[in-house]
Amino acid sequence: MKNYRIYLLLFTVVIMMFSCTGVSENQSEVSEDVEKAPLVTEESVPVSVSFTIEGNDAMQFNLEEMRVVEGQTVTLTLKHVGEMSVETMGHNWVLLKPGTDIQEFGTAAVSAKDNDYIPQDMIDQVIVNTKVIGGGEEISITFDAPKMGYYKFICSFPGHFGAMQGDFIVEPK
Ligand code: CO
């Protein structure tokens, strides 16, 4: 009879331990989900993305392509890693709408020095742009990725768009 009571007690203790463990595991799963919620969307696509693109004294960008996802918040930093002045080797980063004639835009930009080489009469072709910077400088902009599609980015400093351009690809969610 004494042994039976001991077994019953042990059995009860084991059951209690089991239930307690179960509850605490559930609670920790819930709190993990809550912590993750602000960082990822339902499809696990990051809400924001950052790029640093470099321009140098040889009239080159170091990236030919950038990929983002529709709706992401994009932080883009343009870094001029050269030493030449903004007057002789200025760089900006200009994201153009699909269908923009880059040759036409670049040609018009030559006479738009006072507006960071963004021609006023073609400003509706620009999604977003940085100011023009010189050697040793950097500048950041933040914007929402446009709808899915293929876009072009250029430097619109006179004579640069031919060499300084690349693809900005917005993938669907
Ligand atoms: Co440039």
PDB file of C-alpha atoms and ligand atoms in Angstrom:
ATOM      1  CA  MET A   1       0.000   0.000   0.000  1.00  0.00           C
ATOM      2  CA  LYS A   2       2.846   2.346   0.853  1.00  0.00           C
ATOM      3  CA  ASN A   3       4.543   1.656  -2.489  1.00  0.00           C
ATOM      4  CA  TYR A   4       1.318   2.350  -4.352  1.00  0.00           C
ATOM      5  CA  ARG A   5       1.075   5.803  -2.758  1.00  0.00           C
ATOM      6  CA  ILE A   6       4.641   6.617  -3.727  1.00  0.00           C
ATOM      7  CA  TYR A   7       3.981   5.612  -7.338  1.00  0.00           C
ATOM      8  CA  LEU A   8       0.803   7.724  -7.395  1.00  0.00           C
ATOM      9  CA  LEU A   9       2.725  10.715  -6.044  1.00  0.00           C
ATOM     10  CA  LEU A  10       5.492  10.307  -8.611  1.00  0.00           C
ATOM     11  CA  PHE A  11       2.944   9.943 -11.371  1.00  0.00           C
ATOM     12  CA  THR A  12       1.216  13.174 -10.294  1.00  0.00           C
ATOM     13  CA  VAL A  13       4.513  15.056 -10.143  1.00  0.00           C
ATOM     14  CA  VAL A  14       5.463  13.891 -13.650  1.00  0.00           C
ATOM     15  CA  ILE A  15       2.073  14.949 -15.032  1.00  0.00           C
ATOM     16  CA  MET A  16       2.430  18.391 -13.429  1.00  0.00           C
ATOM     17  CA  MET A  17       5.925  18.865 -14.852  1.00  0.00           C
ATOM     18  CA  PHE A  18       4.712  17.844 -18.290  1.00  0.00           C
ATOM     19  CA  SER A  19       1.818  20.336 -18.256  1.00  0.00           C
ATOM     20  CA  CYS A  20       3.997  23.192 -17.027  1.00  0.00           C
ATOM     21  CA  THR A  21       6.587  22.587 -19.740  1.00  0.00           C
ATOM     22  CA  GLY A  22       3.881  22.507 -22.401  1.00  0.00           C
ATOM     23  CA  VAL A  23       2.466  25.853 -21.335  1.00  0.00           C
ATOM     24  CA  SER A  24       5.797  27.642 -21.169  1.00  0.00           C
ATOM     25  CA  GLU A  25       6.808  26.395 -24.635  1.00  0.00           C
ATOM     26  CA  ASN A  26       3.610  27.768 -26.113  1.00  0.00           C
ATOM     27  CA  GLN A  27       4.184  31.122 -24.466  1.00  0.00           C
ATOM     28  CA  SER A  28       7.727  31.422 -25.793  1.00  0.00           C
ATOM     29  CA  GLU A  29       6.577  30.599 -29.335  1.00  0.00           C
ATOM     30  CA  VAL A  30       4.005  33.363 -29.179  1.00  0.00           C
ATOM     31  CA  SER A  31       6.470  35.965 -27.928  1.00  0.00           C
ATOM     32  CA  GLU A  32       8.989  35.045 -30.670  1.00  0.00           C
ATOM     33  CA  ASP A  33       6.365  35.663 -33.331  1.00  0.00           C
ATOM     34  CA  VAL A  34       5.568  39.046 -31.827  1.00  0.00           C
ATOM     35  CA  GLU A  35       9.236  40.029 -31.800  1.00  0.00           C
ATOM     36  CA  LYS A  36       9.706  39.049 -35.448  1.00  0.00           C
ATOM     37  CA  ALA A  37       6.576  40.747 -36.691  1.00  0.00           C
ATOM     38  CA  PRO A  38       8.000  44.260 -37.236  1.00  0.00           C
ATOM     39  CA  LEU A  39      11.057  42.938 -39.131  1.00  0.00           C
ATOM     40  CA  VAL A  40       9.549  40.720 -41.834  1.00  0.00           C
ATOM     41  CA  THR A  41       6.395  40.602 -43.886  1.00  0.00           C
ATOM     42  CA  GLU A  42       4.224  37.515 -44.156  1.00  0.00           C
ATOM     43  CA  GLU A  43       6.349  36.249 -47.064  1.00  0.00           C
ATOM     44  CA  SER A  44       9.591  36.855 -45.145  1.00  0.00           C
ATOM     45  CA  VAL A  45      10.694  39.667 -47.475  1.00  0.00           C
ATOM     46  CA  PRO A  46      12.612  42.333 -45.549  1.00  0.00           C
ATOM     47  CA  VAL A  47      10.652  45.559 -45.221  1.00  0.00           C
ATOM     48  CA  SER A  48      13.703  47.621 -46.077  1.00  0.00           C
ATOM     49  CA  VAL A  49      16.919  47.233 -48.042  1.00  0.00           C
ATOM     50  CA  SER A  50      20.091  49.316 -48.248  1.00  0.00           C
ATOM     51  CA  PHE A  51      22.611  49.783 -51.028  1.00  0.00           C
ATOM     52  CA  THR A  52      25.850  51.675 -51.267  1.00  0.00           C
ATOM     53  CA  ILE A  53      26.899  52.499 -54.803  1.00  0.00           C
ATOM     54  CA  GLU A  54      30.290  54.036 -55.476  1.00  0.00           C
ATOM     55  CA  GLY A  55      31.301  56.470 -58.174  1.00  0.00           C
ATOM     56  CA  ASN A  56      34.973  57.046 -58.917  1.00  0.00           C
ATOM     57  CA  ASP A  57      37.282  59.448 -60.756  1.00  0.00           C
ATOM     58  CA  ALA A  58      37.210  57.181 -63.836  1.00  0.00           C
ATOM     59  CA  MET A  59      33.518  57.906 -64.443  1.00  0.00           C
ATOM     60  CA  GLN A  60      32.348  54.494 -63.205  1.00  0.00           C
ATOM     61  CA  PHE A  61      29.726  53.116 -60.879  1.00  0.00           C
ATOM     62  CA  ASN A  62      30.721  49.912 -59.044  1.00  0.00           C
ATOM     63  CA  LEU A  63      27.256  48.336 -59.459  1.00  0.00           C
ATOM     64  CA  GLU A  64      25.580  47.469 -62.745  1.00  0.00           C
ATOM     65  CA  GLU A  65      22.427  46.106 -61.184  1.00  0.00           C
ATOM     66  CA  MET A  66      20.313  46.476 -58.068  1.00  0.00           C
ATOM     67  CA  ARG A  67      17.378  44.255 -57.149  1.00  0.00           C
ATOM     68  CA  VAL A  68      14.612  45.162 -54.755  1.00  0.00           C
ATOM     69  CA  VAL A  69      11.124  43.895 -54.037  1.00  0.00           C
ATOM     70  CA  GLU A  70       7.979  45.866 -54.732  1.00  0.00           C
ATOM     71  CA  GLY A  71       7.026  48.048 -51.800  1.00  0.00           C
ATOM     72  CA  GLN A  72      10.370  47.791 -49.987  1.00  0.00           C
ATOM     73  CA  THR A  73      11.798  50.894 -48.408  1.00  0.00           C
ATOM     74  CA  VAL A  74      15.099  51.482 -50.178  1.00  0.00           C
ATOM     75  CA  THR A  75      17.955  53.421 -48.629  1.00  0.00           C
ATOM     76  CA  LEU A  76      20.539  54.267 -51.248  1.00  0.00           C
ATOM     77  CA  THR A  77      23.903  55.778 -50.420  1.00  0.00           C
ATOM     78  CA  LEU A  78      25.962  57.264 -53.222  1.00  0.00           C
ATOM     79  CA  LYS A  79      29.629  57.446 -52.276  1.00  0.00           C
ATOM     80  CA  HIS A  80      32.168  59.312 -54.415  1.00  0.00           C
ATOM     81  CA  VAL A  81      35.378  57.400 -53.746  1.00  0.00           C
ATOM     82  CA  GLY A  82      37.464  59.663 -55.976  1.00  0.00           C
ATOM     83  CA  GLU A  83      39.219  62.935 -55.248  1.00  0.00           C
ATOM     84  CA  MET A  84      38.120  65.122 -58.134  1.00  0.00           C
ATOM     85  CA  SER A  85      35.855  68.107 -57.584  1.00  0.00           C
ATOM     86  CA  VAL A  86      32.110  68.239 -58.067  1.00  0.00           C
ATOM     87  CA  GLU A  87      32.669  70.580 -61.040  1.00  0.00           C
ATOM     88  CA  THR A  88      34.937  68.225 -62.983  1.00  0.00           C
ATOM     89  CA  MET A  89      33.798  64.735 -61.874  1.00  0.00           C
ATOM     90  CA  GLY A  90      30.442  65.185 -60.188  1.00  0.00           C
ATOM     91  CA  HIS A  91      28.167  62.194 -59.717  1.00  0.00           C
ATOM     92  CA  ASN A  92      24.515  61.782 -58.894  1.00  0.00           C
ATOM     93  CA  TRP A  93      22.186  58.788 -58.948  1.00  0.00           C
ATOM     94  CA  VAL A  94      18.992  59.213 -60.912  1.00  0.00           C
ATOM     95  CA  LEU A  95      16.269  56.556 -61.151  1.00  0.00           C
ATOM     96  CA  LEU A  96      14.269  56.951 -64.353  1.00  0.00           C
ATOM     97  CA  LYS A  97      10.817  55.781 -65.305  1.00  0.00           C
ATOM     98  CA  PRO A  98      10.595  52.913 -67.815  1.00  0.00           C
ATOM     99  CA  GLY A  99      10.599  54.172 -71.379  1.00  0.00           C
ATOM    100  CA  THR A 100      12.670  57.266 -70.684  1.00  0.00           C
ATOM    101  CA  ASP A 101      15.001  58.084 -73.565  1.00  0.00           C
ATOM    102  CA  ILE A 102      18.318  58.134 -71.714  1.00  0.00           C
ATOM    103  CA  GLN A 103      20.122  59.852 -74.587  1.00  0.00           C
ATOM    104  CA  GLU A 104      17.524  62.621 -74.650  1.00  0.00           C
ATOM    105  CA  PHE A 105      17.508  62.944 -70.856  1.00  0.00           C
ATOM    106  CA  GLY A 106      21.311  63.045 -70.637  1.00  0.00           C
ATOM    107  CA  THR A 107      21.517  65.659 -73.360  1.00  0.00           C
ATOM    108  CA  ALA A 108      18.925  67.885 -71.707  1.00  0.00           C
ATOM    109  CA  ALA A 109      20.687  67.476 -68.343  1.00  0.00           C
ATOM    110  CA  VAL A 110      23.793  69.294 -69.611  1.00  0.00           C
ATOM    111  CA  SER A 111      22.028  72.649 -69.267  1.00  0.00           C
ATOM    112  CA  ALA A 112      20.480  71.865 -65.867  1.00  0.00           C
ATOM    113  CA  LYS A 113      23.517  72.441 -63.645  1.00  0.00           C
ATOM    114  CA  ASP A 114      21.544  74.587 -61.196  1.00  0.00           C
ATOM    115  CA  ASN A 115      19.088  71.734 -60.627  1.00  0.00           C
ATOM    116  CA  ASP A 116      21.622  68.952 -59.941  1.00  0.00           C
ATOM    117  CA  TYR A 117      21.552  68.117 -63.661  1.00  0.00           C
ATOM    118  CA  ILE A 118      17.877  67.181 -63.581  1.00  0.00           C
ATOM    119  CA  PRO A 119      16.257  68.929 -66.558  1.00  0.00           C
ATOM    120  CA  GLN A 120      13.082  70.630 -65.358  1.00  0.00           C
ATOM    121  CA  ASP A 121      11.135  69.807 -68.492  1.00  0.00           C
ATOM    122  CA  MET A 122      11.826  66.085 -68.024  1.00  0.00           C
ATOM    123  CA  ILE A 123      11.394  65.935 -64.261  1.00  0.00           C
ATOM    124  CA  ASP A 124       8.269  63.791 -64.701  1.00  0.00           C
ATOM    125  CA  GLN A 125      10.610  61.051 -65.984  1.00  0.00           C
ATOM    126  CA  VAL A 126      12.484  60.951 -62.664  1.00  0.00           C
ATOM    127  CA  ILE A 127      11.354  58.649 -59.876  1.00  0.00           C
ATOM    128  CA  VAL A 128      13.996  59.794 -57.419  1.00  0.00           C
ATOM    129  CA  ASN A 129      17.486  61.305 -57.489  1.00  0.00           C
ATOM    130  CA  THR A 130      20.349  62.370 -55.280  1.00  0.00           C
ATOM    131  CA  LYS A 131      22.131  65.679 -55.441  1.00  0.00           C
ATOM    132  CA  VAL A 132      25.434  65.873 -57.306  1.00  0.00           C
ATOM    133  CA  ILE A 133      28.491  65.201 -55.115  1.00  0.00           C
ATOM    134  CA  GLY A 134      32.248  65.453 -55.575  1.00  0.00           C
ATOM    135  CA  GLY A 135      35.223  63.376 -54.470  1.00  0.00           C
ATOM    136  CA  GLY A 136      35.173  62.220 -50.848  1.00  0.00           C
ATOM    137  CA  GLU A 137      31.498  63.003 -50.370  1.00  0.00           C
ATOM    138  CA  GLU A 138      28.519  60.750 -49.883  1.00  0.00           C
ATOM    139  CA  ILE A 139      24.782  61.221 -49.783  1.00  0.00           C
ATOM    140  CA  SER A 140      21.835  58.995 -48.847  1.00  0.00           C
ATOM    141  CA  ILE A 141      18.233  58.977 -49.975  1.00  0.00           C
ATOM    142  CA  THR A 142      15.311  56.823 -48.851  1.00  0.00           C
ATOM    143  CA  PHE A 143      12.343  55.979 -51.035  1.00  0.00           C
ATOM    144  CA  ASP A 144       9.699  53.316 -51.593  1.00  0.00           C
ATOM    145  CA  ALA A 145      10.467  50.863 -54.374  1.00  0.00           C
ATOM    146  CA  PRO A 146       8.202  51.513 -57.347  1.00  0.00           C
ATOM    147  CA  LYS A 147       5.937  48.846 -58.826  1.00  0.00           C
ATOM    148  CA  MET A 148       7.547  45.725 -60.252  1.00  0.00           C
ATOM    149  CA  GLY A 149       9.472  46.227 -63.478  1.00  0.00           C
ATOM    150  CA  TYR A 150      12.796  47.108 -65.078  1.00  0.00           C
ATOM    151  CA  TYR A 151      14.155  50.580 -64.472  1.00  0.00           C
ATOM    152  CA  LYS A 152      17.382  52.334 -65.378  1.00  0.00           C
ATOM    153  CA  PHE A 153      19.604  54.428 -63.140  1.00  0.00           C
ATOM    154  CA  ILE A 154      22.154  56.889 -64.452  1.00  0.00           C
ATOM    155  CA  CYS A 155      24.510  59.643 -63.427  1.00  0.00           C
ATOM    156  CA  SER A 156      23.215  62.709 -65.257  1.00  0.00           C
ATOM    157  CA  PHE A 157      26.388  64.781 -64.900  1.00  0.00           C
ATOM    158  CA  PRO A 158      27.289  65.975 -68.423  1.00  0.00           C
ATOM    159  CA  GLY A 159      28.785  63.171 -70.488  1.00  0.00           C
ATOM    160  CA  HIS A 160      28.478  60.499 -67.795  1.00  0.00           C
ATOM    161  CA  PHE A 161      25.226  58.683 -68.598  1.00  0.00           C
ATOM    162  CA  GLY A 162      26.807  56.519 -71.313  1.00  0.00           C
ATOM    163  CA  ALA A 163      29.255  54.884 -68.915  1.00  0.00           C
ATOM    164  CA  MET A 164      27.458  55.446 -65.629  1.00  0.00           C
ATOM    165  CA  GLN A 165      24.180  53.556 -65.888  1.00  0.00           C
ATOM    166  CA  GLY A 166      22.682  50.327 -64.657  1.00  0.00           C
ATOM    167  CA  ASP A 167      19.552  48.291 -64.100  1.00  0.00           C
ATOM    168  CA  PHE A 168      17.224  48.724 -61.158  1.00  0.00           C
ATOM    169  CA  ILE A 169      14.989  45.668 -61.030  1.00  0.00           C
ATOM    170  CA  VAL A 170      11.862  45.609 -58.910  1.00  0.00           C
ATOM    171  CA  GLU A 171      10.657  42.065 -58.306  1.00  0.00           C
ATOM    172  CA  PRO A 172       7.076  41.211 -57.383  1.00  0.00           C
ATOM    173  CA  LYS A 173       6.185  40.608 -53.745  1.00  0.00           C
TER     174      LYS A 173
HETATM  175 CO    CO B   1      28.987  60.916 -62.811  1.00  0.00          CO
END
